[in-house]
Short mmCIF file of C-alpha atoms in Angstrom, two decimals:
data_model
loop_
_atom_site.label_atom_id
_atom_site.label_comp_id
_atom_site.label_asym_id
_atom_site.label_seq_id
_atom_site.Cartn_x
_atom_site.Cartn_y
_atom_site.Cartn_z
CA MET A 860 -5.28 -34.43 18.59
CA THR A 861 -8.60 -32.62 19.09
CA ALA A 862 -8.16 -32.74 22.86
CA LEU A 863 -4.61 -31.40 22.53
CA LEU A 864 -5.73 -28.51 20.34
CA ARG A 865 -8.54 -27.73 22.77
CA LEU A 866 -6.06 -27.81 25.64
CA ILE A 867 -3.75 -25.38 23.82
CA GLY A 868 -6.43 -23.07 22.42
CA THR A 869 -9.21 -22.95 25.02
CA GLY A 870 -6.83 -23.48 27.93
CA GLY A 871 -4.61 -20.66 26.74
CA VAL A 872 -7.50 -18.21 26.43
CA ILE A 873 -8.88 -19.09 29.88
CA ALA A 874 -5.43 -18.73 31.45
CA TYR A 875 -4.95 -15.38 29.70
CA ARG A 876 -8.17 -14.05 31.16
CA ALA A 877 -7.32 -15.36 34.62
CA LEU A 878 -3.62 -14.56 34.94
CA PHE A 879 -2.89 -11.40 32.94
CA ASN A 880 -2.77 -8.36 35.23
CA TRP A 881 -5.00 -5.87 33.49
CA THR A 882 -8.44 -5.43 35.02
CA THR A 883 -10.25 -2.75 32.98
CA PRO A 884 -10.25 -1.66 29.33
CA ALA A 885 -8.92 1.75 30.40
CA MET A 886 -5.90 0.09 32.04
CA PHE A 887 -5.32 -2.02 28.93
CA VAL A 888 -5.40 1.01 26.63
CA GLY A 889 -3.29 3.19 28.92
CA THR A 890 -0.63 0.61 29.70
CA LEU A 891 -0.37 -1.48 26.55
CA LEU A 892 -1.43 0.87 23.74
CA VAL A 893 -0.69 4.44 24.80
CA GLY A 894 2.53 3.67 26.69
CA PRO A 895 4.42 2.10 23.73
CA LEU A 896 3.27 4.90 21.44
CA PHE A 897 4.68 7.60 23.73
CA GLN A 898 7.90 5.61 24.05
CA LEU A 899 8.18 5.50 20.26
CA LEU A 900 7.56 9.25 19.96
CA PHE A 901 10.17 9.97 22.63
CA PHE A 902 12.89 8.04 20.82
CA ALA A 903 11.87 9.37 17.41
CA TYR A 904 12.17 13.00 18.54
CA LEU A 905 15.35 12.24 20.47
CA GLY A 906 16.79 10.66 17.33
CA ARG A 907 15.90 13.79 15.36
CA GLN A 908 17.79 15.98 17.82
CA LEU A 909 20.85 13.74 17.93
CA GLY A 910 20.84 12.98 14.21
CA VAL A 911 21.44 9.27 14.82
CA ALA A 912 18.84 7.90 12.39
CA ASP A 913 15.67 8.91 10.57
CA ASP A 914 12.10 8.53 11.82
CA GLY A 915 11.60 5.25 9.97
CA PHE A 916 14.38 3.62 11.98
CA TYR A 917 12.69 4.43 15.29
CA ILE A 918 9.11 3.90 14.18
CA THR A 919 9.77 0.43 12.79
CA GLY A 920 12.06 -0.66 15.60
CA ASN A 921 9.77 0.53 18.38
CA ALA A 922 6.71 -0.93 16.70
CA VAL A 923 8.37 -4.34 16.91
CA LEU A 924 9.51 -3.59 20.46
CA ALA A 925 5.93 -2.65 21.42
CA ALA A 926 4.98 -6.33 21.34
CA SER A 927 7.66 -7.22 23.88
CA LEU A 928 6.10 -5.77 27.05
CA ALA A 929 2.85 -7.71 26.87
CA CYS A 930 4.49 -10.88 25.55
CA VAL A 931 7.45 -11.03 27.93
CA PHE A 932 5.49 -10.19 31.05
CA GLY A 933 2.53 -12.24 29.85
CA GLY A 934 4.69 -15.31 29.31
CA THR A 935 6.17 -14.79 32.77
CA MET A 936 2.73 -14.43 34.36
CA ALA A 937 1.60 -17.65 32.67
CA VAL A 938 3.76 -19.48 35.22
CA SER A 939 4.47 -17.09 38.10
CA ASN A 940 0.86 -16.05 38.69
CA GLU A 941 -0.14 -19.69 39.12
CA ARG A 942 2.21 -19.71 42.09
CA ARG A 943 1.00 -16.31 43.29
CA PHE A 944 -2.66 -17.38 43.23
CA GLY A 945 -1.92 -20.76 44.81
CA THR A 946 -2.98 -22.87 41.81
CA LEU A 947 0.41 -24.02 40.56
CA GLY A 948 0.22 -27.35 42.35
CA HIS A 949 -3.13 -28.15 40.73
CA VAL A 950 -1.70 -27.47 37.26
CA LEU A 951 1.38 -29.61 37.87
CA LEU A 952 -0.76 -32.47 39.25
CA SER A 953 -2.87 -32.52 36.08
CA PRO A 954 -2.52 -35.66 33.95
CA ARG A 955 -2.37 -33.43 30.88
CA SER A 956 0.92 -32.44 29.28
CA ARG A 957 2.28 -29.45 31.17
CA THR A 958 4.42 -28.62 28.14
CA ALA A 959 1.31 -28.23 25.97
CA VAL A 960 -0.47 -26.32 28.74
CA PHE A 961 2.24 -23.71 29.18
CA LEU A 962 3.34 -23.43 25.54
CA GLY A 963 -0.30 -22.95 24.55
CA ARG A 964 -0.58 -20.05 26.97
CA VAL A 965 1.85 -18.04 24.89
CA LEU A 966 -0.56 -17.80 21.95
CA PRO A 967 -3.04 -15.29 23.46
CA TYR A 968 -0.17 -13.10 24.64
CA ALA A 969 1.40 -13.25 21.18
CA GLY A 970 -1.93 -12.20 19.66
CA ASN A 971 -2.10 -9.40 22.19
CA GLY A 972 1.44 -8.31 21.32
CA LEU A 973 0.62 -8.36 17.60
CA LEU A 974 -2.37 -6.09 18.21
CA ILE A 975 -0.20 -3.66 20.18
CA ALA A 976 2.55 -3.65 17.54
CA VAL A 977 0.10 -3.03 14.67
CA THR A 978 -1.67 -0.28 16.60
CA THR A 979 1.62 1.40 17.51
CA LEU A 980 2.96 1.22 13.95
CA THR A 981 -0.28 2.55 12.47
CA ALA A 982 -0.61 5.45 14.92
CA ALA A 983 3.07 6.43 14.66
CA SER A 984 2.97 6.29 10.85
CA LEU A 985 0.01 8.65 10.82
CA LEU A 986 1.59 11.03 13.33
CA LEU A 987 5.10 11.09 11.88
CA GLY A 988 4.31 10.51 8.22
CA LEU A 989 5.97 7.15 7.60
CA ARG A 990 4.83 5.60 4.32
CA VAL A 991 4.80 1.82 4.20
CA PRO A 992 4.63 0.16 0.74
CA VAL A 993 1.32 -1.64 0.32
CA ASP A 994 2.99 -4.80 -0.99
CA ALA A 995 5.14 -4.91 2.18
CA LEU A 996 2.14 -5.11 4.53
CA PRO A 997 1.65 -8.94 4.48
CA GLY A 998 5.33 -9.54 5.15
CA LEU A 999 5.37 -6.85 7.83
CA LEU A 1000 2.37 -8.41 9.56
CA LEU A 1001 4.07 -11.82 9.48
CA THR A 1002 7.25 -10.28 10.90
CA LEU A 1003 5.36 -8.68 13.79
CA ALA A 1004 3.58 -11.98 14.50
CA VAL A 1005 6.85 -13.94 14.60
CA ALA A 1006 8.41 -11.30 16.88
CA ALA A 1007 5.44 -11.49 19.24
CA LEU A 1008 5.67 -15.29 19.41
CA ALA A 1009 9.42 -15.16 20.04
CA CYS A 1010 8.91 -12.65 22.86
CA GLY A 1011 6.16 -14.80 24.34
CA PHE A 1012 8.39 -17.88 24.46
CA PHE A 1013 11.20 -15.72 25.86
CA GLY A 1014 8.82 -14.62 28.63
CA LEU A 1015 7.78 -18.20 29.25
CA THR A 1016 11.45 -19.11 29.70
CA LEU A 1017 11.71 -16.40 32.35
CA GLY A 1018 8.52 -17.70 33.96
CA ALA A 1019 10.00 -21.20 34.07
CA ILE A 1020 12.98 -19.76 35.95
CA GLY A 1021 10.39 -18.54 38.47
CA LEU A 1022 9.83 -22.15 39.51
CA ARG A 1023 13.31 -22.05 40.99
CA PHE A 1024 13.90 -18.38 41.88
CA ARG A 1025 11.45 -16.34 43.92
CA ASP A 1026 11.90 -12.85 42.46
CA VAL A 1027 11.08 -13.57 38.84
CA TRP A 1028 9.90 -9.98 38.30
CA LEU A 1029 13.40 -8.68 38.82
CA VAL A 1030 14.57 -11.02 36.07
CA SER A 1031 11.72 -9.93 33.78
CA ASN A 1032 12.38 -6.22 34.25
CA VAL A 1033 16.08 -6.68 33.54
CA ALA A 1034 15.21 -8.75 30.45
CA VAL A 1035 12.91 -6.01 29.08
CA ALA A 1036 15.66 -3.44 29.65
CA LEU A 1037 18.08 -5.66 27.70
CA LEU A 1038 15.59 -5.86 24.82
CA LEU A 1039 15.44 -2.08 24.79
CA LEU A 1040 19.22 -1.65 24.81
CA LEU A 1041 20.71 -4.57 22.89
CA THR A 1042 18.32 -5.39 20.05
CA GLY A 1043 19.09 -2.37 17.88
CA VAL A 1044 15.61 -0.89 17.99
CA ASN A 1045 16.80 2.48 19.30
CA VAL A 1046 20.59 2.29 19.04
CA PRO A 1047 22.07 1.11 15.71
CA ALA A 1048 23.81 -2.21 16.27
CA ALA A 1049 26.95 -0.91 14.56
CA GLY A 1050 27.40 1.54 17.42
CA LEU A 1051 27.33 -1.13 20.12
CA PRO A 1052 30.36 -2.98 21.54
CA ALA A 1053 30.97 -6.41 20.04
CA TRP A 1054 29.76 -8.35 23.09
CA MET A 1055 26.50 -6.38 23.09
CA ARG A 1056 25.95 -7.13 19.40
CA VAL A 1057 26.54 -10.84 20.02
CA THR A 1058 24.13 -10.82 22.98
CA GLY A 1059 21.53 -8.96 20.96
CA GLU A 1060 21.72 -11.57 18.20
CA LEU A 1061 20.49 -14.16 20.70
CA LEU A 1062 17.53 -12.09 21.89
CA PRO A 1063 14.11 -11.84 20.25
CA ILE A 1064 13.20 -8.68 18.29
CA THR A 1065 16.72 -8.06 16.94
CA HIS A 1066 16.22 -9.90 13.66
CA ALA A 1067 12.52 -9.02 13.40
CA ALA A 1068 13.32 -5.31 13.64
CA GLU A 1069 15.88 -5.61 10.84
CA ALA A 1070 13.43 -7.58 8.69
CA ALA A 1071 10.71 -4.99 9.29
CA ARG A 1072 13.05 -2.15 8.32
CA ARG A 1073 13.95 -3.85 5.06
CA LEU A 1074 10.27 -4.34 4.25
CA VAL A 1075 9.39 -0.72 5.05
CA ALA A 1076 12.34 0.43 2.92
CA GLY A 1077 10.77 -1.39 -0.04
CA GLU A 1078 13.50 -4.02 -0.40
CA GLY A 1079 10.92 -6.81 -0.66
CA PHE A 1080 10.20 -10.00 1.24
CA ARG A 1081 13.16 -11.84 -0.28
CA ALA A 1082 15.59 -9.38 1.36
CA ALA A 1083 13.84 -9.69 4.72
CA ALA A 1084 13.41 -13.48 4.68
CA PRO A 1085 16.83 -14.42 6.20
CA GLN A 1086 16.26 -12.13 9.19
CA LEU A 1087 12.72 -13.39 9.58
CA ALA A 1088 13.94 -17.00 9.52
CA ALA A 1089 16.53 -16.14 12.18
CA GLU A 1090 13.81 -14.61 14.38
CA LEU A 1091 11.67 -17.71 13.94
CA ALA A 1092 14.61 -19.93 14.89
CA ILE A 1093 15.21 -17.90 18.03
CA GLY A 1094 11.55 -18.20 18.97
CA VAL A 1095 11.63 -21.98 18.50
CA GLY A 1096 14.84 -22.12 20.53
CA TYR A 1097 13.25 -20.30 23.45
CA ALA A 1098 10.17 -22.53 23.23
CA ILE A 1099 12.38 -25.62 23.54
CA LEU A 1100 14.37 -24.03 26.36
CA ALA A 1101 11.19 -23.08 28.22
CA ALA A 1102 9.80 -26.63 27.93
CA ALA A 1103 13.08 -28.10 29.17
CA LEU A 1104 13.35 -25.68 32.10
CA LEU A 1105 9.74 -26.31 33.10
CA LYS A 1106 10.40 -30.03 33.33
CA VAL A 1107 13.71 -29.67 35.17
CA PHE A 1108 12.52 -27.06 37.66
CA GLU A 1109 9.24 -28.89 38.23
CA ALA A 1110 11.15 -31.99 39.25
CA GLU A 1111 13.54 -29.92 41.39
CA SER A 1112 10.67 -28.07 43.06
CA ARG A 1113 8.93 -31.35 43.90
CA ARG A 1114 12.14 -32.65 45.42
CA ARG A 1115 12.66 -29.50 47.48
CA ALA A 1116 8.93 -29.10 48.33
CA SER A 1117 9.02 -25.50 47.10
CA LEU A 1118 6.23 -25.39 44.52
CA GLU A 1119 4.13 -22.90 46.48
CA THR A 1120 6.99 -20.99 48.11
CA LEU A 1121 6.75 -17.25 47.41
#
């Protein structure tokens, strides 16, 4: 058990440092902290002009969404960059559990996403005047953490697909666009067509954003708990799907001799 925890914890941190594509603190701040904040401000002011929803709707939704970029692309890089750097074969030849190796890699990205979400929410609340009830903060922090984990496992699922398809970045960019459009963070779900609402229910962030809005509105943790449980279930579902795809595509790639094919 100790060796497994070390594999998940230490291995995940080392892989994060080696595979995540930010090279300087300035790039980290500019891409992962400033970028989501400007996106939030854009939608908040656009919402004011169109009269679709109040500032709280956009601040809370985009704060949850802020975790998605780092987590989705990070989870994808956890697999695809091993291929890019020519080390994928070494990982797959390891006698250690590849499921534990790759699932453990999601944790640093989830922590990174949580940091981004909290920073975005704090900065936007100060700039736009959103008041969050003090007693809602623990539940809100838990909601952001669950959303970050769900996005990380969603990204890992996309990375697993990269064992079979070459252009995994196309898939990742489309997936991030779908999170922006279908999860109700910027467009109220009631205004979407039925098939979009159904699709959004199966994506991470959708339920976390609703839970966060209920907490910020002062409805209490009990009102947000069902949505939070749904987000957790979706995250677990993507974790299971990622583990299954990794095993299936690993076996298929060995059979086709395509592990290192770019």
